[in-house]
PDB file of C-alpha atoms in Angstrom:
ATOM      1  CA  UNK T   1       0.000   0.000   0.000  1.00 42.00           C
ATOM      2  CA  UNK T   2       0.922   3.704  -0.997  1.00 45.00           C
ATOM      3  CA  UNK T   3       1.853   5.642   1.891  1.00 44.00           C
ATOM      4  CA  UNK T   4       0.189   9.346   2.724  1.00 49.00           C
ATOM      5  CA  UNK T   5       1.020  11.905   0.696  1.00 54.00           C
ATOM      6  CA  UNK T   6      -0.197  13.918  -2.986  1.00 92.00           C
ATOM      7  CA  UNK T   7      -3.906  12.376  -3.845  1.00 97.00           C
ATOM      8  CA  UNK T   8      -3.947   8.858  -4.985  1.00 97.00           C
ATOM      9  CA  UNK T   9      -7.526   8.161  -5.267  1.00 98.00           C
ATOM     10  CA  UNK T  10     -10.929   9.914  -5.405  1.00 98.00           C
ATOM     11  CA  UNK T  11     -13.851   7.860  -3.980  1.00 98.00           C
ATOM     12  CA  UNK T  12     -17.428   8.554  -4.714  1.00 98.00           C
ATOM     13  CA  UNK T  13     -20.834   7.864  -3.128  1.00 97.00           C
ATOM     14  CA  UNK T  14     -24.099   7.557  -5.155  1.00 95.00           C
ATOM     15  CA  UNK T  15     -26.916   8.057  -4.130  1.00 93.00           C
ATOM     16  CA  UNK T  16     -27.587  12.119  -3.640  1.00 92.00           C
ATOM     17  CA  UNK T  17     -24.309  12.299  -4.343  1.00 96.00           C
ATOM     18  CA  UNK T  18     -23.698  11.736  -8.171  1.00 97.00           C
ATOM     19  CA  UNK T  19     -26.938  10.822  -8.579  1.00 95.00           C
ATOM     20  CA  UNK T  20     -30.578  12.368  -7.879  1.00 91.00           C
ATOM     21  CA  UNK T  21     -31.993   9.257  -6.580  1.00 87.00           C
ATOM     22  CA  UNK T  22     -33.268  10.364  -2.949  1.00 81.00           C
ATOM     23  CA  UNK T  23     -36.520  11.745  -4.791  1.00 86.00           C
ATOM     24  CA  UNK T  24     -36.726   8.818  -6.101  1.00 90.00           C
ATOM     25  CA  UNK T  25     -36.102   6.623  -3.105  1.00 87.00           C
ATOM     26  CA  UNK T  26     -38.673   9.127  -1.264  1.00 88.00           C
ATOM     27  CA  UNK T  27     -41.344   7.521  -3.996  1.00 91.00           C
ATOM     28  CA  UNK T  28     -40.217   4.142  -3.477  1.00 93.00           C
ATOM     29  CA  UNK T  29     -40.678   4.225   0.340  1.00 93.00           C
ATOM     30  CA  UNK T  30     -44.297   6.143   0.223  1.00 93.00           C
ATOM     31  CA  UNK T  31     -45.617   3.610  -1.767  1.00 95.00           C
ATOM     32  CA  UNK T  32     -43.785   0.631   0.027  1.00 96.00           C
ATOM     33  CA  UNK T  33     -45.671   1.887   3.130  1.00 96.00           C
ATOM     34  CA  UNK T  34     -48.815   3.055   1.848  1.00 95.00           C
ATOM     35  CA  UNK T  35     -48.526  -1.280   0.867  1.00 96.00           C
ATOM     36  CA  UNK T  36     -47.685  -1.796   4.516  1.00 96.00           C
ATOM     37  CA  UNK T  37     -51.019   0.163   6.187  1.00 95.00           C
ATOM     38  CA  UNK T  38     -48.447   3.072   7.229  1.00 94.00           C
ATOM     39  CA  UNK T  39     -48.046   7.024   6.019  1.00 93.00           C
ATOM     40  CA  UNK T  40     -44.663   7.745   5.095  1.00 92.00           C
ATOM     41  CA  UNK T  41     -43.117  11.623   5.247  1.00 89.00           C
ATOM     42  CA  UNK T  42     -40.077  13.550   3.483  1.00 86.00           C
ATOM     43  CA  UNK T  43     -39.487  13.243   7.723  1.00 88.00           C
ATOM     44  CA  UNK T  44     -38.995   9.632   7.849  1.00 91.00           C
ATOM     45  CA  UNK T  45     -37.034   9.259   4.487  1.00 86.00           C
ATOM     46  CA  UNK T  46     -34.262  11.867   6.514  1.00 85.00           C
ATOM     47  CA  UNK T  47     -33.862   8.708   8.807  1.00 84.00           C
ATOM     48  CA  UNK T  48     -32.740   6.745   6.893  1.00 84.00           C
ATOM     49  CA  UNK T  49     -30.589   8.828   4.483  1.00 78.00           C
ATOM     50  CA  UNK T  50     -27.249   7.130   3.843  1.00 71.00           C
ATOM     51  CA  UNK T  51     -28.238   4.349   5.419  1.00 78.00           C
ATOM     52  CA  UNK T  52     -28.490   0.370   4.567  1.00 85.00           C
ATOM     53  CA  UNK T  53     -31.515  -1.614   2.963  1.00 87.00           C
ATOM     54  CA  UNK T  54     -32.061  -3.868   5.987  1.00 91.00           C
ATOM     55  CA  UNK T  55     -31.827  -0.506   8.466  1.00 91.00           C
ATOM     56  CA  UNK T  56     -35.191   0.690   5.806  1.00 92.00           C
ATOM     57  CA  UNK T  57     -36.996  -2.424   6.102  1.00 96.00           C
ATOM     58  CA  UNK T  58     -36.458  -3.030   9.735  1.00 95.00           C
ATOM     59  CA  UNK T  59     -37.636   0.890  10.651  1.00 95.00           C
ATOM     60  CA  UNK T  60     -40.552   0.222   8.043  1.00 96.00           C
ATOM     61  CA  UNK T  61     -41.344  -2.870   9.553  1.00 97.00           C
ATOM     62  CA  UNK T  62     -41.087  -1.029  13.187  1.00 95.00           C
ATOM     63  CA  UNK T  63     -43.389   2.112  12.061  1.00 95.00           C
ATOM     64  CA  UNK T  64     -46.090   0.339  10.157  1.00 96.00           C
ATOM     65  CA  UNK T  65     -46.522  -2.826  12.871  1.00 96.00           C
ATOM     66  CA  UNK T  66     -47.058  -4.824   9.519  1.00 95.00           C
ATOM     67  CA  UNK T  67     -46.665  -8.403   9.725  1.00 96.00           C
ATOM     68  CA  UNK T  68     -44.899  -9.062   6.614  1.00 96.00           C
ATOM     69  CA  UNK T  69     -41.535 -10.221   6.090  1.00 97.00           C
ATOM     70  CA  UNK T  70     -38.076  -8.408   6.147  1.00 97.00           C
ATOM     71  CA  UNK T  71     -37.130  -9.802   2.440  1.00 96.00           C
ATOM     72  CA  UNK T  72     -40.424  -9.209   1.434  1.00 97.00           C
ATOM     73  CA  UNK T  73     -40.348  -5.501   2.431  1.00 97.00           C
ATOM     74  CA  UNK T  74     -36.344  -5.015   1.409  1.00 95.00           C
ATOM     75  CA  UNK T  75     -37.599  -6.806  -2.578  1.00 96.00           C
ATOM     76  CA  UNK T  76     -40.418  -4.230  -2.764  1.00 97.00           C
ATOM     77  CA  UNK T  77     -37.975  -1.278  -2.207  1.00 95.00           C
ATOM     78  CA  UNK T  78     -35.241  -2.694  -4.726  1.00 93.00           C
ATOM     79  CA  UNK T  79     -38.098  -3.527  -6.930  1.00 95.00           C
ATOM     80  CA  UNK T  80     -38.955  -0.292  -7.156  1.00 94.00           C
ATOM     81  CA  UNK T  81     -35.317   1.913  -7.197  1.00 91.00           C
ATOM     82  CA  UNK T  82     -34.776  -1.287  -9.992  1.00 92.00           C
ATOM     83  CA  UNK T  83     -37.690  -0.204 -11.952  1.00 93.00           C
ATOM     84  CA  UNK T  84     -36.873   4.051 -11.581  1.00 92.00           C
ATOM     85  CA  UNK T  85     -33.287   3.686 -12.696  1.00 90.00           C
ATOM     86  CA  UNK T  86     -33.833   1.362 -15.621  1.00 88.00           C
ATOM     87  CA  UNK T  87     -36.182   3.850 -17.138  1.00 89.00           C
ATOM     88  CA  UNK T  88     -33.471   6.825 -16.104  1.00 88.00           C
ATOM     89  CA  UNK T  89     -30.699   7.772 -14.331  1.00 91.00           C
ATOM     90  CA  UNK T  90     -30.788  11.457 -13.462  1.00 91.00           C
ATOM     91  CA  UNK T  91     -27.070  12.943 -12.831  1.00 94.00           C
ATOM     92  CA  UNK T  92     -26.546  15.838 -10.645  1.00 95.00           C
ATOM     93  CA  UNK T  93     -24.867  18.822 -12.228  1.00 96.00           C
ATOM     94  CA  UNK T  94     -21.475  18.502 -11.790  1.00 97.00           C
ATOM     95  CA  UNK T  95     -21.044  14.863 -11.724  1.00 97.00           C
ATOM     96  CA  UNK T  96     -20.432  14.134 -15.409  1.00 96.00           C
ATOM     97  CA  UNK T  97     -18.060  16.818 -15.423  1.00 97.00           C
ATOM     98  CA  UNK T  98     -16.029  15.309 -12.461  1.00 98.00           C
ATOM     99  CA  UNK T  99     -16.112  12.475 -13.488  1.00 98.00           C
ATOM    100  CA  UNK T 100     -14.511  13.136 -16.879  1.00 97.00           C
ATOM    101  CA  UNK T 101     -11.616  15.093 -15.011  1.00 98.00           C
ATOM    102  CA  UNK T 102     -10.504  12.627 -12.750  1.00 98.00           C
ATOM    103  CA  UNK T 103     -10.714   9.800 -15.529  1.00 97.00           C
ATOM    104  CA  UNK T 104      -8.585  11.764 -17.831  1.00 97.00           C
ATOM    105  CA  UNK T 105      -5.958  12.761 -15.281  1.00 96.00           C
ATOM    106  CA  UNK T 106      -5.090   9.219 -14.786  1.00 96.00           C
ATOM    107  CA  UNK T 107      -6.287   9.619 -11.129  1.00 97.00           C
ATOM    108  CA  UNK T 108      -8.347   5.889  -9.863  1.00 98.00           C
ATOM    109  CA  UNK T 109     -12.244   6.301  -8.588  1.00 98.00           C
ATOM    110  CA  UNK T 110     -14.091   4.181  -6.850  1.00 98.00           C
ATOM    111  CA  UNK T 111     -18.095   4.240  -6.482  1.00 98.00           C
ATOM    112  CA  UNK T 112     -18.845   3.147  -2.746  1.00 98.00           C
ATOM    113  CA  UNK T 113     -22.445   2.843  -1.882  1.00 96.00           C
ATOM    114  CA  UNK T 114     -25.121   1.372   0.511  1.00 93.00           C
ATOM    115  CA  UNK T 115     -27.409   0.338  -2.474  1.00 92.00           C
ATOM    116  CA  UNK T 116     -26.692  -3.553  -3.548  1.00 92.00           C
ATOM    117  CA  UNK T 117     -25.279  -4.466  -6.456  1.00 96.00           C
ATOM    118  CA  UNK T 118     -28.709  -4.457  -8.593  1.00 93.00           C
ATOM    119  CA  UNK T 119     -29.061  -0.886  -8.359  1.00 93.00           C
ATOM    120  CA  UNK T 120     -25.484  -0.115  -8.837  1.00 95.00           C
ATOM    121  CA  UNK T 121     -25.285  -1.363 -12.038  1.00 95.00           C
ATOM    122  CA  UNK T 122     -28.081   0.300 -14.190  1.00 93.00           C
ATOM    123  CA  UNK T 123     -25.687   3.435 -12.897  1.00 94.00           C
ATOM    124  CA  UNK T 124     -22.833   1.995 -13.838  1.00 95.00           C
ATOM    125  CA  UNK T 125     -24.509   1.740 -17.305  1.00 93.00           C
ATOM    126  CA  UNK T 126     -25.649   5.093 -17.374  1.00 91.00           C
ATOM    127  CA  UNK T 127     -22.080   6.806 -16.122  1.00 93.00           C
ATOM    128  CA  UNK T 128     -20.175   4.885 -17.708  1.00 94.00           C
ATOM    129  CA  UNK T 129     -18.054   1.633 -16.286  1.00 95.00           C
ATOM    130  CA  UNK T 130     -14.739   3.300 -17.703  1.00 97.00           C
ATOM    131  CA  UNK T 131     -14.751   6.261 -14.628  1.00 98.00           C
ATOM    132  CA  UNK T 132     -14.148   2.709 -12.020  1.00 98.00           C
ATOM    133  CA  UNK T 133     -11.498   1.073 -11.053  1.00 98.00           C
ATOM    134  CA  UNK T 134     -13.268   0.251  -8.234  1.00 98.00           C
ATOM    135  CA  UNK T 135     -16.878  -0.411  -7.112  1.00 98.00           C
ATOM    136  CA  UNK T 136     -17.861  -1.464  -3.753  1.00 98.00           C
ATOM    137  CA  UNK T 137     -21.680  -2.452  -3.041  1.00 97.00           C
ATOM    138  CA  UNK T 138     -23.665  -2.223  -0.043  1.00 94.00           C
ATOM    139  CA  UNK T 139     -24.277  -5.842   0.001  1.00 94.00           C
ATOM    140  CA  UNK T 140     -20.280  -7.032  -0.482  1.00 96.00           C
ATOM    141  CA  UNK T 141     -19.472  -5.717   2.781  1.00 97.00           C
ATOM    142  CA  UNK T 142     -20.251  -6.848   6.112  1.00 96.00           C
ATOM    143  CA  UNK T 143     -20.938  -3.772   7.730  1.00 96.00           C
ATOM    144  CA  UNK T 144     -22.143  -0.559   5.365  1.00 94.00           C
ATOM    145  CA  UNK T 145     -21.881   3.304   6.046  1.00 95.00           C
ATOM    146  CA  UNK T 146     -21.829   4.739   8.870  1.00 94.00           C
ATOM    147  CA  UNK T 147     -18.993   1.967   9.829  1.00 97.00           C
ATOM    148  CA  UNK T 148     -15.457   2.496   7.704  1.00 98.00           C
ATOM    149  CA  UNK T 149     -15.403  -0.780   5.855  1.00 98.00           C
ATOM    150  CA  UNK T 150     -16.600  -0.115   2.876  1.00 98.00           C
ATOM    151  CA  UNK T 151     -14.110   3.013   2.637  1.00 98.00           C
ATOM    152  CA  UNK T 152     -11.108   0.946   3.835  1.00 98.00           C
ATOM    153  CA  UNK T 153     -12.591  -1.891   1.483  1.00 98.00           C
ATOM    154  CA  UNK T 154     -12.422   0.440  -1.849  1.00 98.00           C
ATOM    155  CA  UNK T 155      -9.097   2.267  -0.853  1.00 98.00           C
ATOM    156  CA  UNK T 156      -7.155  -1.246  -0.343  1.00 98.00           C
ATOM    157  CA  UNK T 157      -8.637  -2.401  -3.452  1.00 98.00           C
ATOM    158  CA  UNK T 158      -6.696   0.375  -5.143  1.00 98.00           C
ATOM    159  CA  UNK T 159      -3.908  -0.202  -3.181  1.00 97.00           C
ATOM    160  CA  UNK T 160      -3.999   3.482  -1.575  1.00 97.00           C
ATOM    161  CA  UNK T 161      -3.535   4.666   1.712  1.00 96.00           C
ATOM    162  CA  UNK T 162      -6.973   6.150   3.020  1.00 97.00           C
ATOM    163  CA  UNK T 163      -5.141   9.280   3.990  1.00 95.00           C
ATOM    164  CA  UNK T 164      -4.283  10.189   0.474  1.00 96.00           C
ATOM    165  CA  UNK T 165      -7.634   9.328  -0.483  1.00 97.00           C
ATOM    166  CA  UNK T 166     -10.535  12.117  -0.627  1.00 98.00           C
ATOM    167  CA  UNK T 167     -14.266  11.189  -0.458  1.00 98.00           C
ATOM    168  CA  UNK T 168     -17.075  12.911  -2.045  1.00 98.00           C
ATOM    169  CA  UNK T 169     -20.529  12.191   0.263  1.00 97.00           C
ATOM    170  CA  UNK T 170     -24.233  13.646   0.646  1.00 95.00           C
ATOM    171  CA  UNK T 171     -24.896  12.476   3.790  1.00 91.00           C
ATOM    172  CA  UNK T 172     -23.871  12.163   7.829  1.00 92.00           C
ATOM    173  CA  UNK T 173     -23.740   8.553   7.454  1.00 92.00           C
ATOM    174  CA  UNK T 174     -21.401   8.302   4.532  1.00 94.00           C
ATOM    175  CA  UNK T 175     -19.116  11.214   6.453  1.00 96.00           C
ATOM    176  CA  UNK T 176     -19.083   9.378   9.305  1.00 95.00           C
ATOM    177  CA  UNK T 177     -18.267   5.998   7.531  1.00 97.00           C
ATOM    178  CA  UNK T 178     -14.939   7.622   5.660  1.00 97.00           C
ATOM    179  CA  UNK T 179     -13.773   9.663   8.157  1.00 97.00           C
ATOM    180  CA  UNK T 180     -13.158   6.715  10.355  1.00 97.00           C
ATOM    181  CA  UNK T 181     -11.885   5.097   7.490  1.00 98.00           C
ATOM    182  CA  UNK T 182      -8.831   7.979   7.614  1.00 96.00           C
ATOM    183  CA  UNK T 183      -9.867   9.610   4.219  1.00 97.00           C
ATOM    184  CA  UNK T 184     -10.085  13.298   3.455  1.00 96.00           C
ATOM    185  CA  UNK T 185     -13.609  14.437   3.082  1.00 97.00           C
ATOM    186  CA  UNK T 186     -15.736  16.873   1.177  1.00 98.00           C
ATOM    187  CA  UNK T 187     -19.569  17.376   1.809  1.00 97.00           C
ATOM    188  CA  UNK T 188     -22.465  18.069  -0.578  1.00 97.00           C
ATOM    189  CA  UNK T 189     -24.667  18.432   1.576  1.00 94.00           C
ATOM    190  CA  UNK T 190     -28.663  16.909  -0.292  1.00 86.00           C
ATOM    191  CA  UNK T 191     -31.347  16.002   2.176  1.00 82.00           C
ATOM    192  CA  UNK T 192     -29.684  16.642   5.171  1.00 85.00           C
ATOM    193  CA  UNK T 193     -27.946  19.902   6.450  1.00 89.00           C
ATOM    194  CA  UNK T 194     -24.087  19.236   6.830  1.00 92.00           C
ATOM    195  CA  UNK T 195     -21.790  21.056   9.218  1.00 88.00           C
ATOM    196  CA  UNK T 196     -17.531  21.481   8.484  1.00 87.00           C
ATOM    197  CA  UNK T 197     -15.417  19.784  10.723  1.00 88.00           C
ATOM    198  CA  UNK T 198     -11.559  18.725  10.884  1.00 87.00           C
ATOM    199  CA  UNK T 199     -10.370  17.469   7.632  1.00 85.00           C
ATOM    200  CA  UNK T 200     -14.177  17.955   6.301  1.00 94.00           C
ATOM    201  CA  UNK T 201     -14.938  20.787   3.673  1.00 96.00           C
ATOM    202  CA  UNK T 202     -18.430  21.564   2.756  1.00 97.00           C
ATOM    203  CA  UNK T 203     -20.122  22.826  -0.654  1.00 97.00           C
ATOM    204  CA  UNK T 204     -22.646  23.846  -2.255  1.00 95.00           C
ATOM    205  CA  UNK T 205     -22.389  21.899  -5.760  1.00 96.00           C
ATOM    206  CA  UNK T 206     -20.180  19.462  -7.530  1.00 97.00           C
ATOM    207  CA  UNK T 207     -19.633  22.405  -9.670  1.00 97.00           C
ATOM    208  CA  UNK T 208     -17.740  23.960  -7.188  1.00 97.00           C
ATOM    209  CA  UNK T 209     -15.385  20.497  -7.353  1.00 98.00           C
ATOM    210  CA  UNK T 210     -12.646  20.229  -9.680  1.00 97.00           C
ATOM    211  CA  UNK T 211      -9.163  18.033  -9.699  1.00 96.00           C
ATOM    212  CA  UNK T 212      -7.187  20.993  -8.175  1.00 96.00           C
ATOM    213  CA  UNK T 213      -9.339  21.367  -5.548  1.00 96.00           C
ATOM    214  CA  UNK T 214      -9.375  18.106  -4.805  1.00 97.00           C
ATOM    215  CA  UNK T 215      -5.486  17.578  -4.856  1.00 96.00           C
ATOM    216  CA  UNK T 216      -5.492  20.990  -2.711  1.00 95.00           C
ATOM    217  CA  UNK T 217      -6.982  18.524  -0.092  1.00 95.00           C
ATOM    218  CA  UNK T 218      -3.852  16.291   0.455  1.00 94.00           C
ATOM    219  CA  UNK T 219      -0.939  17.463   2.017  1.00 83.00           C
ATOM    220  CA  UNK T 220       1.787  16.592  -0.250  1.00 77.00           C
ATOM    221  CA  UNK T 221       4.692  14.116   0.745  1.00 71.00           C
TER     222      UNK T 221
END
């Protein structure tokens, strides 16, 4: 493994993050409940922001009082995101841009989300594989965001030091999860308000992200 030093990888969430999917996921849950006898909010979707499938079934499951079973309730969401994303994949502004910038500069990415594998990969499709080197899903680790595994998980796959690694995230548990994992961190903040903190830096857009900035992150050797 590299040790710290100039930026050796840039490591991306996805939901909220490069993608607009948390309006979507907000229309997935409503209706998931409204099956389950229960009234969902934009309140209740803030729980659970960043968060794992079986964390959403099992607060579903706890709000609703439905008898009906956890893989039940968990197919119905990915059902759902499945069906949303294979019609289209709606990029934040910014993304496509970054993307591109990193990809040319020779720098390695890595997509790290909570959403399994199924809903990964109609994104994948729609990015564009060729931005990867990496992709870690939220059912190939053991424990998901907020715990650092799936951080550590993408950086050793690239065979970079989480230090020298920044991370792009929309939400507390994603900051939470790469921070412990060592890496450098910059919020866009979505649903939830975001506050700066050591080694954190906040903004507005992915338009206000580019390579230099990023680099500007990592003390240099």
């Amino acid at each position: 493994m590299q040790g710290p030093g100039a930026l050796r990888a840039v490591l991306f969430d996805m939901d909220g993050l490069l993608i607009d999917s948390e309006r979507l996921w907000l229309e997935v849950e409503f209706e998931v409940v409204a099956r389950l006898g229960g009234r969902w909010t934009e309140e209740h979707q803030q729980a659970l922001v960043g968060g794992s499938l079986a964390g959403a079934v099992a607060y579903m499951l706890e709000l609703t009082g439905a008898d009906v079973p956890a893989a039940t309730v968990g197919a119905w969401l990915l059902d759902g995101m499945a069906e949303r994303l294979g019609a289209a994949v709606p990029l934040l502004p910014g993304a496509k841009e970054l993307l591109a910038e990193v990809r040319a500069a020779g720098v390695p990415a890595a997509l790290v989300s909570s959403s399994h594998r199924r809903l990964i990969e109609p994104v994948l499709d729609a990015i564009g594989r060729e931005h990867f080197a990496v992709t870690v899903a939220g059912d190939e680790v053991a424990r998901t965001k907020p715990d650092p595994e799936p951080y550590r998980t993408a950086a050793a796959r690239l065979g970079a030091d989480p230090r020298a690694c920044v991370v792009l995230e929309d939400s507390p548990n994603g900051l939470a999860a790469a921070e412990a994992a060592g890496c450098v961190t910059v919020a866009v903040p979505g649903v939830l308000p975001i506050a700066a903190a050591p080694g954190r830096t906040v903004v507005a857009s992915l338009r206000d992200v580019d390579l230099a900035f990023l680099r500007s992150l990592v003390p240099a050797p």
